mmCIF file of C-alpha atoms in Angstrom:
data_model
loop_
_atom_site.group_PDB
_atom_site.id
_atom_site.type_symbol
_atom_site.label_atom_id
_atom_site.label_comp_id
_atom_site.label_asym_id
_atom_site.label_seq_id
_atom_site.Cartn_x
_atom_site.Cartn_y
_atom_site.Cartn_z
ATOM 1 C CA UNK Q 1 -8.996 13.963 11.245
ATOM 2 C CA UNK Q 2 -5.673 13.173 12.960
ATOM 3 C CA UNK Q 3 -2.772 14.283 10.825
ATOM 4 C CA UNK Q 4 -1.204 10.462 10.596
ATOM 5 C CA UNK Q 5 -4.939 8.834 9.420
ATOM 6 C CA UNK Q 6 -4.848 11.975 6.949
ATOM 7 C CA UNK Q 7 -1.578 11.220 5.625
ATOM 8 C CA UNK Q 8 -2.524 7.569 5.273
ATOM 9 C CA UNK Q 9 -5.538 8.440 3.172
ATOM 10 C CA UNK Q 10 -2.985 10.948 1.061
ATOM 11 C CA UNK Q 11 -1.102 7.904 0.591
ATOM 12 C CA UNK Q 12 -3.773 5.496 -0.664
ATOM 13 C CA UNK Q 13 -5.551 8.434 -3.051
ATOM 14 C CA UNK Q 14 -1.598 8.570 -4.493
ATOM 15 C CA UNK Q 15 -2.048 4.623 -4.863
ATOM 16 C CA UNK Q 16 -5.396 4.824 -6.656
ATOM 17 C CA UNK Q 17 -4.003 7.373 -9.102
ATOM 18 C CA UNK Q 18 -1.263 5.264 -9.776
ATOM 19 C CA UNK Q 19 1.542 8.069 -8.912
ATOM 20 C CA UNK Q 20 5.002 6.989 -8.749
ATOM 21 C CA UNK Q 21 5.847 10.689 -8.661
ATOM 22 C CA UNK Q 22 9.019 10.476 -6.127
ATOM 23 C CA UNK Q 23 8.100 14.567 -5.348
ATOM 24 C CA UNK Q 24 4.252 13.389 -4.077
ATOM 25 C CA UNK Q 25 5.905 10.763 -1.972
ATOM 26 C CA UNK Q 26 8.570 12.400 -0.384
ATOM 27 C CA UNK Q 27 6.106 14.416 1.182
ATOM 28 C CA UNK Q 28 4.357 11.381 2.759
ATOM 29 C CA UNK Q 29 7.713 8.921 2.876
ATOM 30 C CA UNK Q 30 10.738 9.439 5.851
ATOM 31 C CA UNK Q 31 14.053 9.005 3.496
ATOM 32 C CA UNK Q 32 14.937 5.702 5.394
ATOM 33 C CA UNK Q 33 11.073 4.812 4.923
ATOM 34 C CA UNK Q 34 11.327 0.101 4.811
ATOM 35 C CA UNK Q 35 7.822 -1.820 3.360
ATOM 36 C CA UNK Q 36 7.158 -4.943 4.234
ATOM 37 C CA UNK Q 37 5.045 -7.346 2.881
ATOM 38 C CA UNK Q 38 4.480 -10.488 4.358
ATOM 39 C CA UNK Q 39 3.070 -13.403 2.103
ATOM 40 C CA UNK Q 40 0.196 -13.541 0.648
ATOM 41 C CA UNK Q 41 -1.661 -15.539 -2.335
ATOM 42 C CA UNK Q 42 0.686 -13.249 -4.892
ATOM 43 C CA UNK Q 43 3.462 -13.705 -3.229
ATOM 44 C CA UNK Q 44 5.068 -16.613 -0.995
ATOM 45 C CA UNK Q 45 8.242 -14.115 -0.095
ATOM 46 C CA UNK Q 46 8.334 -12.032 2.419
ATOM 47 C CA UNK Q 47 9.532 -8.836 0.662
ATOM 48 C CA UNK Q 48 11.028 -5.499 2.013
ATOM 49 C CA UNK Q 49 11.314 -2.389 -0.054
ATOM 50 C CA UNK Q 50 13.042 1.159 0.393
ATOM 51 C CA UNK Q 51 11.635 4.467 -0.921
ATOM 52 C CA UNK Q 52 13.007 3.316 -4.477
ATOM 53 C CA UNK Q 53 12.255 0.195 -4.324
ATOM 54 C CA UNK Q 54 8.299 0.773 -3.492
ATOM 55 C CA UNK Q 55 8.300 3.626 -6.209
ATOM 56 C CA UNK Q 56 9.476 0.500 -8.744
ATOM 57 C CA UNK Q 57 6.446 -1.230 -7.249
ATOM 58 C CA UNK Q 58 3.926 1.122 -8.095
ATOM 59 C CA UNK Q 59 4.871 1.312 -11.429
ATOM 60 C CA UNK Q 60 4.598 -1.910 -11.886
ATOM 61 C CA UNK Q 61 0.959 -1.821 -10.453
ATOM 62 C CA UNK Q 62 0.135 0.794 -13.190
ATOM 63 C CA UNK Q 63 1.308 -1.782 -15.316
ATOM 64 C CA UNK Q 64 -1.073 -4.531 -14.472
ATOM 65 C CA UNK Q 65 -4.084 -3.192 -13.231
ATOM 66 C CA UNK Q 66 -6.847 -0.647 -14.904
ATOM 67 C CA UNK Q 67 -8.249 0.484 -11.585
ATOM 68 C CA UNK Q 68 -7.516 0.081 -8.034
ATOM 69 C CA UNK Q 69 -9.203 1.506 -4.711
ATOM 70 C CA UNK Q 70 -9.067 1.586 -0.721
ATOM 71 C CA UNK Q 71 -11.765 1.917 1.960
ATOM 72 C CA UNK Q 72 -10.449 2.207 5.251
ATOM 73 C CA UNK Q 73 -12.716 0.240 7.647
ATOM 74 C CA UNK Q 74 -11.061 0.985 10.784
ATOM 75 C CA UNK Q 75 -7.881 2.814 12.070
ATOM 76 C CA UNK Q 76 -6.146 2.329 15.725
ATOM 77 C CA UNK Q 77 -3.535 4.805 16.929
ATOM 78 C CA UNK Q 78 -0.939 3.984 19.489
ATOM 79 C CA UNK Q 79 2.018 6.819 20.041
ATOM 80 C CA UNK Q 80 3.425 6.854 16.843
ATOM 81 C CA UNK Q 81 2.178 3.775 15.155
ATOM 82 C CA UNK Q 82 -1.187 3.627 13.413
ATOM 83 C CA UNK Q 83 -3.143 0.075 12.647
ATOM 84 C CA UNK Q 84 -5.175 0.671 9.483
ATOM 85 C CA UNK Q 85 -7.767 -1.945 8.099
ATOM 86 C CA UNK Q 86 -8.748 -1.554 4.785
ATOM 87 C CA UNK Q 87 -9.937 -3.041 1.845
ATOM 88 C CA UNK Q 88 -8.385 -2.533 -1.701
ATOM 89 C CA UNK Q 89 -10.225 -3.535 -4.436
ATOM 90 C CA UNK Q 90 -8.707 -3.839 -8.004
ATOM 91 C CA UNK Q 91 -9.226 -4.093 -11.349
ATOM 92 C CA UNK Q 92 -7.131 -6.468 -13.856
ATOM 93 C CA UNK Q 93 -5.895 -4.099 -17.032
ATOM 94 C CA UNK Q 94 -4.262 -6.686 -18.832
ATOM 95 C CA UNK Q 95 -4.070 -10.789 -19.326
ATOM 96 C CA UNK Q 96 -0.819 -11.452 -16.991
ATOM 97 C CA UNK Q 97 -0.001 -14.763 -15.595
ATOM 98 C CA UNK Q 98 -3.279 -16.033 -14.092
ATOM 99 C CA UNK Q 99 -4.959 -12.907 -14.474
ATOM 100 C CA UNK Q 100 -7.121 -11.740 -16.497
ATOM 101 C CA UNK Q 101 -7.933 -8.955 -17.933
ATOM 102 C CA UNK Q 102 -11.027 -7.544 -16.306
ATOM 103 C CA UNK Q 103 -10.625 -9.473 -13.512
ATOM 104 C CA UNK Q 104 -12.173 -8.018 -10.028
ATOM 105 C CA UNK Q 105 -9.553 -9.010 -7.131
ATOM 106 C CA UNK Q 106 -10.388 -7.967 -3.789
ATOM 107 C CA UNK Q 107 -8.229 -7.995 -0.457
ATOM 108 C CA UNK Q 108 -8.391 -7.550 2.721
ATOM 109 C CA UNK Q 109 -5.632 -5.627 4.307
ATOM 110 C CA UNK Q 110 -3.743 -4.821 7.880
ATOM 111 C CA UNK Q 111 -0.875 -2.587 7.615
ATOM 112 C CA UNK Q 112 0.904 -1.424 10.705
ATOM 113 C CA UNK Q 113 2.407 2.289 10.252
ATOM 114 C CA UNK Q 114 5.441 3.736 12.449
ATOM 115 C CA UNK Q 115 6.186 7.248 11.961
ATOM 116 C CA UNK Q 116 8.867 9.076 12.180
ATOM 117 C CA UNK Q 117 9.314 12.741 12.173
ATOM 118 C CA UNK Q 118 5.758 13.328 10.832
ATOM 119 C CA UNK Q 119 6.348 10.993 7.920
ATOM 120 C CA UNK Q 120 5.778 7.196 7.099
ATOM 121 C CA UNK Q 121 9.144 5.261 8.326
ATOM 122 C CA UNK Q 122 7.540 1.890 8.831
ATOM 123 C CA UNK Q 123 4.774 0.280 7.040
ATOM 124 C CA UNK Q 124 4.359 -3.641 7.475
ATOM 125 C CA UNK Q 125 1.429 -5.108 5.571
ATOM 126 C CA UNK Q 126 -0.796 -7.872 5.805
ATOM 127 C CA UNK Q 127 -2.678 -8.982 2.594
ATOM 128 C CA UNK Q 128 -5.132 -11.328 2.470
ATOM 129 C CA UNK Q 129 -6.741 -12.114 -1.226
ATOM 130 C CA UNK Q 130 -10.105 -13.168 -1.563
ATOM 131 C CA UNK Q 131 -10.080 -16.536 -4.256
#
């Protein structure tokens, strides 16, 4: 497996175990690492995050949902960007909003990764929620 797909899959078996561990990330995260998210049906914003700011996030996730998991259906590589489609699938953990708890959300994802230095520096994603 190509080192970049490998540290993609690192990154979404971190995501599933709901790590915000800043050590686990660094290893997969360039310092100057920027997440975008562009809208989607949880959010109208589009929203960038840093390395802190995306470690907040995950938290947050661990929060709100019991479960959460990624397939990755398909994976293009160009130089040093990598197109990854996937789809996450997650489980609800508590009532929140208009969520409930138990709840089965699934989405279908597009995230375009840059690296730099061996290590994600760009990550743009495109969600898109099943109703």
């Amino acid at each position: 497996m190509d080192e970049k797909l490998a540290l993609v899959y690192r990154y979404f078996q971190l995501l599933e175990n709901f790590s915000a561990d800043p050590a686990e990330f660094a290893k997969i995260f360039h310092p100057n690492v920027i997440q975008t998210e562009y809208p989607n049906q949880l959010s109208v914003d589009v929203k960038q995050r840093n390395f802190e700011l995306m470690l907040d996030s995950m938290a947050t996730n661990k929060q709100i949902l019991k479960s959460q998991h990624y397939s990755v259906l398909k994976a293009f590589q160009n130089g040093n960007t990598l197109v990854v489609e996937a789809k996450w699938t997650g489980e609800i953990g508590v009532d929140a909003g208009k969520f409930r708890r138990g709840q089965i959300m699934n989405a279908f994802i597009c995230t375009v990764i840059e690296f730099r230095e061996g290590k994600i520096y760009r990550q743009r994603n495109y969600d898109c929620y099943e109703h």
